[in-house]
Amino acid sequence: MACVKMRWIYVSLVVLGVLCLYLSPYTLNPFEEDSFVFKKESGNFLQLPDTDCRQDPPFLVLLVTSSPEQAYARMVIRNTWGREQTVMGKQIKTFFLLGTTPDKDVSKKVAQEIQQHRDVVQKDFLDAYFNLTLKTMMGLEWVHRLCPQAAFVMKTDTDMFINVFYLTELLLKRNRTSRFFTGYLKLNEYPIRSRYSKWFVSKQEYPWDKYPPFCSGTGYVFSSDVAGQVYNVAESVPFIKLEDVFVGLCLEKLKIKLEELHSEQTFFPGGLPFTTCRYKRIVACHHIKPQDILKYWQALESSWEEECPHS
């Protein structure tokens, strides 16, 4: 009897061991996906903005990656840094990049929003964090095909504060109109191999030990010709779900070097405490909630003519 009992214990332990291997972090990882290449023909445009860049070429196009649920954030941006405006005689336009959602209620609200504002670029792919590369490439495709007349493009996110006044001033000073790419430069970044990290990248997806130079995906700026060049070379570059790294890989293949926009830091992907004088001399700041975007923008606009000690 004891022998039979021991045998059952042994069998149970073996089965438990097999289950542990099967349900290891390798299979539990929610971000695991098969590697694939970017296909230019993948996904159809569902929505296009109501604008004609040929008739009215913008100086700067702001492409804001957003999720369908972020209606309030989009509304705040439309009323602050993302509103259509003229800065130093240059036209600025903002468009939101969206995928699709299976939530019918959210889809209905998004459709109503699109009908009202006509400022959304949308394609037929699931709107998820790890489809951000597809979303970004969608934006570049739209610029390449339908708005190449823009002088510059900025790709950014909804939790960003963008000082379009200072950005326009700096771009005019640089006077670069081709093969220009700038932002917060990341020159010595390595893949995160921990499977519990949001930014985990497997050896299968990216076998090399170091990333190429790239700019933080929170906000980067480029001359509009770069959109078409990156879009056209993308199929021959190993796909990676981290969109800023993927764009960096494309730039490396194109031999487009990253450049600083200014001798002082102007992009802040880690955030920056607000003061009006400080924010007058930044281009982009991350980790800003919609209610703070509104507050900061109002403070900045009302104090724009005031002198700052270090100005």
mmCIF file of C-alpha atoms in Angstrom:
data_model
loop_
_atom_site.group_PDB
_atom_site.id
_atom_site.type_symbol
_atom_site.label_atom_id
_atom_site.label_comp_id
_atom_site.label_asym_id
_atom_site.label_seq_id
_atom_site.Cartn_x
_atom_site.Cartn_y
_atom_site.Cartn_z
ATOM 1 C CA MET A 1 0.000 0.000 0.000
ATOM 2 C CA ALA A 2 2.833 2.331 0.913
ATOM 3 C CA CYS A 3 4.531 1.498 -2.403
ATOM 4 C CA VAL A 4 1.401 2.387 -4.386
ATOM 5 C CA LYS A 5 1.059 5.628 -2.427
ATOM 6 C CA MET A 6 4.678 6.576 -3.154
ATOM 7 C CA ARG A 7 4.174 5.802 -6.830
ATOM 8 C CA TRP A 8 1.178 8.147 -6.959
ATOM 9 C CA ILE A 9 3.165 10.873 -5.221
ATOM 10 C CA TYR A 10 5.984 10.416 -7.768
ATOM 11 C CA VAL A 11 3.566 10.574 -10.718
ATOM 12 C CA SER A 12 1.894 13.657 -9.235
ATOM 13 C CA LEU A 13 5.246 15.398 -8.835
ATOM 14 C CA VAL A 14 6.196 14.605 -12.442
ATOM 15 C CA VAL A 15 2.864 15.962 -13.715
ATOM 16 C CA LEU A 16 3.256 19.071 -11.533
ATOM 17 C CA GLY A 17 6.758 19.602 -12.906
ATOM 18 C CA VAL A 18 5.539 19.388 -16.489
ATOM 19 C CA LEU A 19 2.752 21.867 -15.733
ATOM 20 C CA CYS A 20 5.225 24.275 -14.121
ATOM 21 C CA LEU A 21 7.395 24.143 -17.225
ATOM 22 C CA TYR A 22 4.400 24.660 -19.469
ATOM 23 C CA LEU A 23 3.047 27.543 -17.401
ATOM 24 C CA SER A 24 6.436 29.165 -16.901
ATOM 25 C CA PRO A 25 6.962 32.943 -17.286
ATOM 26 C CA TYR A 26 7.884 32.191 -20.905
ATOM 27 C CA THR A 27 4.325 31.174 -21.698
ATOM 28 C CA LEU A 28 2.595 33.429 -19.180
ATOM 29 C CA ASN A 29 4.223 36.542 -20.604
ATOM 30 C CA PRO A 30 1.313 38.579 -22.046
ATOM 31 C CA PHE A 31 3.607 40.430 -24.450
ATOM 32 C CA GLU A 32 5.036 37.376 -26.235
ATOM 33 C CA GLU A 33 4.338 37.410 -29.931
ATOM 34 C CA ASP A 34 5.745 35.875 -33.060
ATOM 35 C CA SER A 35 8.264 37.952 -34.913
ATOM 36 C CA PHE A 36 7.168 39.344 -38.246
ATOM 37 C CA VAL A 37 8.033 42.031 -40.742
ATOM 38 C CA PHE A 38 6.227 45.271 -41.413
ATOM 39 C CA LYS A 39 4.072 45.075 -44.535
ATOM 40 C CA LYS A 40 3.257 48.323 -46.280
ATOM 41 C CA GLU A 41 -0.021 46.958 -47.567
ATOM 42 C CA SER A 42 -1.214 45.838 -44.116
ATOM 43 C CA GLY A 43 -4.400 47.522 -42.918
ATOM 44 C CA ASN A 44 -6.683 49.921 -44.729
ATOM 45 C CA PHE A 45 -7.364 53.526 -43.812
ATOM 46 C CA LEU A 46 -10.725 53.736 -42.106
ATOM 47 C CA GLN A 47 -10.616 57.466 -41.457
ATOM 48 C CA LEU A 48 -8.649 60.324 -42.954
ATOM 49 C CA PRO A 49 -8.591 63.937 -41.730
ATOM 50 C CA ASP A 50 -10.461 66.629 -43.561
ATOM 51 C CA THR A 51 -7.442 68.576 -44.782
ATOM 52 C CA ASP A 52 -5.716 69.284 -48.078
ATOM 53 C CA CYS A 53 -1.990 69.809 -47.634
ATOM 54 C CA ARG A 54 -1.565 70.651 -51.323
ATOM 55 C CA GLN A 55 -3.873 73.656 -51.071
ATOM 56 C CA ASP A 56 -2.777 74.717 -47.595
ATOM 57 C CA PRO A 57 0.662 73.263 -46.694
ATOM 58 C CA PRO A 58 1.335 73.306 -42.935
ATOM 59 C CA PHE A 59 4.753 74.206 -41.575
ATOM 60 C CA LEU A 60 4.421 71.671 -38.758
ATOM 61 C CA VAL A 61 2.179 68.622 -38.435
ATOM 62 C CA LEU A 62 1.722 67.156 -34.964
ATOM 63 C CA LEU A 63 0.851 63.437 -35.022
ATOM 64 C CA VAL A 64 -0.492 62.390 -31.629
ATOM 65 C CA THR A 65 -0.751 58.674 -30.860
ATOM 66 C CA SER A 66 -3.930 58.105 -28.885
ATOM 67 C CA SER A 67 -6.175 55.244 -27.816
ATOM 68 C CA PRO A 68 -9.929 55.226 -28.517
ATOM 69 C CA GLU A 69 -10.755 55.675 -24.822
ATOM 70 C CA GLN A 70 -8.767 58.917 -24.478
ATOM 71 C CA ALA A 71 -11.500 61.289 -25.669
ATOM 72 C CA TYR A 72 -10.952 63.782 -22.832
ATOM 73 C CA ALA A 73 -7.202 63.961 -23.445
ATOM 74 C CA ARG A 74 -7.818 64.632 -27.150
ATOM 75 C CA MET A 75 -10.331 67.373 -26.300
ATOM 76 C CA VAL A 76 -7.819 69.073 -23.988
ATOM 77 C CA ILE A 77 -5.078 68.928 -26.632
ATOM 78 C CA ARG A 78 -7.430 70.372 -29.271
ATOM 79 C CA ASN A 79 -7.980 73.337 -26.949
ATOM 80 C CA THR A 80 -4.348 73.871 -25.939
ATOM 81 C CA TRP A 81 -1.092 73.068 -27.736
ATOM 82 C CA GLY A 82 -2.787 71.018 -30.452
ATOM 83 C CA ARG A 83 -5.271 73.558 -31.705
ATOM 84 C CA GLU A 84 -4.863 74.763 -35.274
ATOM 85 C CA GLN A 85 -2.943 77.995 -35.073
ATOM 86 C CA THR A 86 -0.387 80.244 -36.727
ATOM 87 C CA VAL A 87 2.924 80.687 -34.917
ATOM 88 C CA MET A 88 5.473 83.206 -36.209
ATOM 89 C CA GLY A 89 3.539 83.216 -39.475
ATOM 90 C CA LYS A 90 3.707 79.395 -39.758
ATOM 91 C CA GLN A 91 0.684 77.095 -39.752
ATOM 92 C CA ILE A 92 0.519 74.283 -37.193
ATOM 93 C CA LYS A 93 -1.933 71.380 -37.528
ATOM 94 C CA THR A 94 -2.626 68.444 -35.223
ATOM 95 C CA PHE A 95 -3.975 64.985 -36.058
ATOM 96 C CA PHE A 96 -4.644 61.972 -33.851
ATOM 97 C CA LEU A 97 -3.546 58.426 -34.717
ATOM 98 C CA LEU A 98 -5.993 55.663 -33.762
ATOM 99 C CA GLY A 99 -6.489 51.946 -34.230
ATOM 100 C CA THR A 100 -9.778 50.119 -33.626
ATOM 101 C CA THR A 101 -11.419 48.726 -30.510
ATOM 102 C CA PRO A 102 -13.824 45.780 -30.035
ATOM 103 C CA ASP A 103 -15.795 47.904 -27.541
ATOM 104 C CA LYS A 104 -18.884 48.955 -29.500
ATOM 105 C CA ASP A 105 -19.799 51.811 -27.147
ATOM 106 C CA VAL A 106 -16.329 53.322 -27.380
ATOM 107 C CA SER A 107 -16.317 52.829 -31.173
ATOM 108 C CA LYS A 108 -19.612 54.700 -31.449
ATOM 109 C CA LYS A 109 -18.278 57.620 -29.386
ATOM 110 C CA VAL A 110 -15.074 57.744 -31.446
ATOM 111 C CA ALA A 111 -17.127 57.796 -34.668
ATOM 112 C CA GLN A 112 -19.118 60.774 -33.348
ATOM 113 C CA GLU A 113 -15.899 62.541 -32.353
ATOM 114 C CA ILE A 114 -14.371 61.952 -35.783
ATOM 115 C CA GLN A 115 -17.504 63.287 -37.456
ATOM 116 C CA GLN A 116 -17.272 66.451 -35.364
ATOM 117 C CA HIS A 117 -13.543 67.208 -35.564
ATOM 118 C CA ARG A 118 -12.283 65.488 -38.750
ATOM 119 C CA ASP A 119 -8.742 65.272 -37.366
ATOM 120 C CA VAL A 120 -8.192 61.505 -36.991
ATOM 121 C CA VAL A 121 -6.064 59.092 -39.006
ATOM 122 C CA GLN A 122 -7.296 55.545 -38.370
ATOM 123 C CA LYS A 123 -6.455 52.133 -39.765
ATOM 124 C CA ASP A 124 -7.934 48.678 -39.393
ATOM 125 C CA PHE A 125 -5.743 47.186 -36.630
ATOM 126 C CA LEU A 126 -6.356 46.581 -32.939
ATOM 127 C CA ASP A 127 -5.431 49.609 -30.861
ATOM 128 C CA ALA A 128 -3.019 48.120 -28.318
ATOM 129 C CA TYR A 129 0.277 49.236 -26.799
ATOM 130 C CA PHE A 130 2.270 46.661 -28.716
ATOM 131 C CA ASN A 131 0.784 47.816 -32.000
ATOM 132 C CA LEU A 132 2.349 51.242 -31.486
ATOM 133 C CA THR A 133 4.833 50.600 -34.293
ATOM 134 C CA LEU A 134 1.932 49.993 -36.693
ATOM 135 C CA LYS A 135 0.247 53.163 -35.457
ATOM 136 C CA THR A 136 3.377 55.250 -35.940
ATOM 137 C CA MET A 137 4.003 53.815 -39.390
ATOM 138 C CA MET A 138 0.400 54.637 -40.251
ATOM 139 C CA GLY A 139 1.135 58.265 -39.407
ATOM 140 C CA LEU A 140 4.287 58.273 -41.524
ATOM 141 C CA GLU A 141 2.386 56.695 -44.409
ATOM 142 C CA TRP A 142 -0.265 59.407 -44.192
ATOM 143 C CA VAL A 143 2.383 62.157 -44.296
ATOM 144 C CA HIS A 144 4.203 60.419 -47.152
ATOM 145 C CA ARG A 145 1.108 59.865 -49.273
ATOM 146 C CA LEU A 146 -1.197 62.744 -48.387
ATOM 147 C CA CYS A 147 0.794 65.510 -46.693
ATOM 148 C CA PRO A 148 4.390 65.579 -48.001
ATOM 149 C CA GLN A 149 4.006 69.346 -48.423
ATOM 150 C CA ALA A 150 4.446 69.829 -44.651
ATOM 151 C CA ALA A 151 7.891 71.136 -43.727
ATOM 152 C CA PHE A 152 8.181 69.275 -40.404
ATOM 153 C CA VAL A 153 6.399 66.543 -38.483
ATOM 154 C CA MET A 154 6.338 65.783 -34.780
ATOM 155 C CA LYS A 155 5.214 62.414 -33.453
ATOM 156 C CA THR A 156 4.115 62.611 -29.818
ATOM 157 C CA ASP A 157 1.622 61.246 -27.250
ATOM 158 C CA THR A 158 -1.461 62.422 -25.369
ATOM 159 C CA ASP A 159 0.344 62.675 -22.006
ATOM 160 C CA MET A 160 2.752 65.295 -23.326
ATOM 161 C CA PHE A 161 2.995 69.054 -23.029
ATOM 162 C CA ILE A 162 4.288 70.545 -26.280
ATOM 163 C CA ASN A 163 5.472 74.147 -26.526
ATOM 164 C CA VAL A 164 4.727 74.748 -30.207
ATOM 165 C CA PHE A 165 5.927 78.350 -29.947
ATOM 166 C CA TYR A 166 9.452 77.431 -28.891
ATOM 167 C CA LEU A 167 9.549 74.432 -31.225
ATOM 168 C CA THR A 168 8.642 76.614 -34.207
ATOM 169 C CA GLU A 169 11.257 79.181 -33.204
ATOM 170 C CA LEU A 170 13.991 76.533 -32.965
ATOM 171 C CA LEU A 171 13.034 74.870 -36.261
ATOM 172 C CA LEU A 172 13.170 78.199 -38.070
ATOM 173 C CA LYS A 173 16.603 78.865 -36.605
ATOM 174 C CA ARG A 174 17.905 75.444 -37.688
ATOM 175 C CA ASN A 175 16.599 75.959 -41.221
ATOM 176 C CA ARG A 176 16.935 72.263 -42.085
ATOM 177 C CA THR A 177 14.450 70.905 -44.611
ATOM 178 C CA SER A 178 15.744 67.413 -45.424
ATOM 179 C CA ARG A 179 17.063 64.301 -43.655
ATOM 180 C CA PHE A 180 16.593 66.006 -40.292
ATOM 181 C CA PHE A 181 15.613 64.057 -37.166
ATOM 182 C CA THR A 182 15.705 65.290 -33.573
ATOM 183 C CA GLY A 183 14.297 64.674 -30.113
ATOM 184 C CA TYR A 184 15.627 63.255 -26.860
ATOM 185 C CA LEU A 185 18.613 61.267 -28.131
ATOM 186 C CA LYS A 186 19.161 57.741 -26.812
ATOM 187 C CA LEU A 187 22.595 56.688 -27.987
ATOM 188 C CA ASN A 188 23.520 53.826 -25.644
ATOM 189 C CA GLU A 189 20.398 51.779 -24.974
ATOM 190 C CA TYR A 190 20.229 48.012 -24.487
ATOM 191 C CA PRO A 191 17.302 45.571 -24.907
ATOM 192 C CA ILE A 192 15.467 44.647 -21.715
ATOM 193 C CA ARG A 193 15.434 40.851 -21.496
ATOM 194 C CA SER A 194 13.307 40.535 -18.342
ATOM 195 C CA ARG A 195 10.015 38.981 -19.414
ATOM 196 C CA TYR A 196 8.112 40.850 -16.703
ATOM 197 C CA SER A 197 9.066 44.245 -18.097
ATOM 198 C CA LYS A 198 6.667 46.283 -20.205
ATOM 199 C CA TRP A 199 9.567 46.838 -22.611
ATOM 200 C CA PHE A 200 10.710 43.205 -22.780
ATOM 201 C CA VAL A 201 12.195 42.214 -26.121
ATOM 202 C CA SER A 202 13.122 38.601 -26.818
ATOM 203 C CA LYS A 203 16.267 37.437 -28.595
ATOM 204 C CA GLN A 204 13.971 36.143 -31.337
ATOM 205 C CA GLU A 205 12.513 39.601 -31.912
ATOM 206 C CA TYR A 206 15.836 41.437 -31.556
ATOM 207 C CA PRO A 207 18.946 39.204 -31.419
ATOM 208 C CA TRP A 208 21.513 41.993 -31.075
ATOM 209 C CA ASP A 209 22.912 43.238 -27.761
ATOM 210 C CA LYS A 210 22.505 46.978 -28.317
ATOM 211 C CA TYR A 211 19.935 49.251 -29.926
ATOM 212 C CA PRO A 212 20.899 51.710 -32.669
ATOM 213 C CA PRO A 213 20.708 55.415 -31.807
ATOM 214 C CA PHE A 214 17.070 56.485 -31.551
ATOM 215 C CA CYS A 215 14.940 59.256 -30.080
ATOM 216 C CA SER A 216 12.508 58.744 -27.207
ATOM 217 C CA GLY A 217 9.078 57.904 -28.603
ATOM 218 C CA THR A 218 7.493 60.436 -26.259
ATOM 219 C CA GLY A 219 8.243 63.105 -28.836
ATOM 220 C CA TYR A 220 10.504 63.434 -31.865
ATOM 221 C CA VAL A 221 10.606 65.867 -34.778
ATOM 222 C CA PHE A 222 11.720 65.357 -38.369
ATOM 223 C CA SER A 223 11.635 66.966 -41.785
ATOM 224 C CA SER A 224 8.705 65.579 -43.773
ATOM 225 C CA ASP A 225 10.907 63.842 -46.360
ATOM 226 C CA VAL A 226 12.016 61.445 -43.613
ATOM 227 C CA ALA A 227 8.444 60.092 -43.341
ATOM 228 C CA GLY A 228 8.556 58.670 -46.857
ATOM 229 C CA GLN A 229 12.118 57.408 -46.520
ATOM 230 C CA VAL A 230 11.374 55.549 -43.280
ATOM 231 C CA TYR A 231 8.091 54.180 -44.631
ATOM 232 C CA ASN A 232 9.748 52.874 -47.801
ATOM 233 C CA VAL A 233 12.682 51.219 -46.034
ATOM 234 C CA ALA A 234 10.561 49.722 -43.226
ATOM 235 C CA GLU A 235 9.859 46.401 -44.969
ATOM 236 C CA SER A 236 13.567 45.618 -45.099
ATOM 237 C CA VAL A 237 14.176 46.348 -41.399
ATOM 238 C CA PRO A 238 13.614 43.753 -38.628
ATOM 239 C CA PHE A 239 10.265 44.534 -37.021
ATOM 240 C CA ILE A 240 10.236 45.384 -33.325
ATOM 241 C CA LYS A 241 7.218 46.375 -31.257
ATOM 242 C CA LEU A 242 9.049 49.321 -29.658
ATOM 243 C CA GLU A 243 8.234 52.001 -32.219
ATOM 244 C CA ASP A 244 11.016 54.417 -31.318
ATOM 245 C CA VAL A 245 13.610 51.643 -31.663
ATOM 246 C CA PHE A 246 12.047 50.509 -34.962
ATOM 247 C CA VAL A 247 12.235 54.038 -36.362
ATOM 248 C CA GLY A 248 15.859 54.159 -35.130
ATOM 249 C CA LEU A 249 16.615 50.970 -37.069
ATOM 250 C CA CYS A 250 15.126 52.536 -40.196
ATOM 251 C CA LEU A 251 17.166 55.714 -39.724
ATOM 252 C CA GLU A 252 20.322 53.652 -39.264
ATOM 253 C CA LYS A 253 19.685 51.877 -42.565
ATOM 254 C CA LEU A 254 19.020 55.210 -44.247
ATOM 255 C CA LYS A 255 22.207 56.648 -42.692
ATOM 256 C CA ILE A 256 20.220 59.549 -41.243
ATOM 257 C CA LYS A 257 22.011 60.792 -38.144
ATOM 258 C CA LEU A 258 20.166 62.114 -35.100
ATOM 259 C CA GLU A 259 20.775 65.760 -34.273
ATOM 260 C CA GLU A 260 20.285 67.905 -31.188
ATOM 261 C CA LEU A 261 17.665 70.598 -31.708
ATOM 262 C CA HIS A 262 19.368 72.972 -29.279
ATOM 263 C CA SER A 263 22.553 73.162 -27.234
ATOM 264 C CA GLU A 264 20.393 72.969 -24.085
ATOM 265 C CA GLN A 265 17.978 70.137 -23.280
ATOM 266 C CA THR A 266 14.497 70.831 -24.640
ATOM 267 C CA PHE A 267 12.880 67.346 -24.616
ATOM 268 C CA PHE A 268 12.031 65.882 -21.206
ATOM 269 C CA PRO A 269 10.782 62.269 -21.435
ATOM 270 C CA GLY A 270 11.144 61.889 -17.661
ATOM 271 C CA GLY A 271 8.963 64.886 -16.830
ATOM 272 C CA LEU A 272 9.781 68.339 -15.455
ATOM 273 C CA PRO A 273 8.182 70.418 -12.640
ATOM 274 C CA PHE A 274 6.207 73.342 -14.036
ATOM 275 C CA THR A 275 7.175 76.980 -13.900
ATOM 276 C CA THR A 276 6.185 79.397 -16.640
ATOM 277 C CA CYS A 277 9.759 80.558 -17.229
ATOM 278 C CA ARG A 278 11.072 76.996 -17.454
ATOM 279 C CA TYR A 279 8.329 75.806 -19.808
ATOM 280 C CA LYS A 280 8.916 78.746 -22.146
ATOM 281 C CA ARG A 281 12.251 77.127 -23.012
ATOM 282 C CA ILE A 282 11.208 73.516 -23.488
ATOM 283 C CA VAL A 283 9.783 71.696 -26.495
ATOM 284 C CA ALA A 284 8.248 68.571 -24.959
ATOM 285 C CA CYS A 285 7.559 67.228 -21.491
ATOM 286 C CA HIS A 286 6.193 63.786 -20.591
ATOM 287 C CA HIS A 287 3.896 62.536 -17.788
ATOM 288 C CA ILE A 288 1.463 65.461 -17.930
ATOM 289 C CA LYS A 289 -2.191 64.761 -17.099
ATOM 290 C CA PRO A 290 -4.917 66.401 -19.216
ATOM 291 C CA GLN A 291 -6.021 68.730 -16.405
ATOM 292 C CA ASP A 292 -2.417 69.871 -15.961
ATOM 293 C CA ILE A 293 -1.950 70.379 -19.711
ATOM 294 C CA LEU A 294 -4.886 72.784 -19.555
ATOM 295 C CA LYS A 295 -3.540 74.566 -16.482
ATOM 296 C CA TYR A 296 0.026 74.855 -17.794
ATOM 297 C CA TRP A 297 -1.107 76.088 -21.206
ATOM 298 C CA GLN A 298 -3.290 78.813 -19.702
ATOM 299 C CA ALA A 299 -0.432 79.922 -17.443
ATOM 300 C CA LEU A 300 2.013 79.955 -20.342
ATOM 301 C CA GLU A 301 -0.278 81.902 -22.664
ATOM 302 C CA SER A 302 -1.121 84.520 -20.062
ATOM 303 C CA SER A 303 2.541 85.122 -19.190
ATOM 304 C CA TRP A 304 4.053 84.931 -22.659
ATOM 305 C CA GLU A 305 5.010 88.628 -22.789
ATOM 306 C CA GLU A 306 6.525 88.617 -19.315
ATOM 307 C CA GLU A 307 10.293 88.681 -18.984
ATOM 308 C CA CYS A 308 12.064 85.773 -17.315
ATOM 309 C CA PRO A 309 15.261 86.251 -15.256
ATOM 310 C CA HIS A 310 17.418 84.058 -17.486
ATOM 311 C CA SER A 311 15.967 85.203 -20.833
#
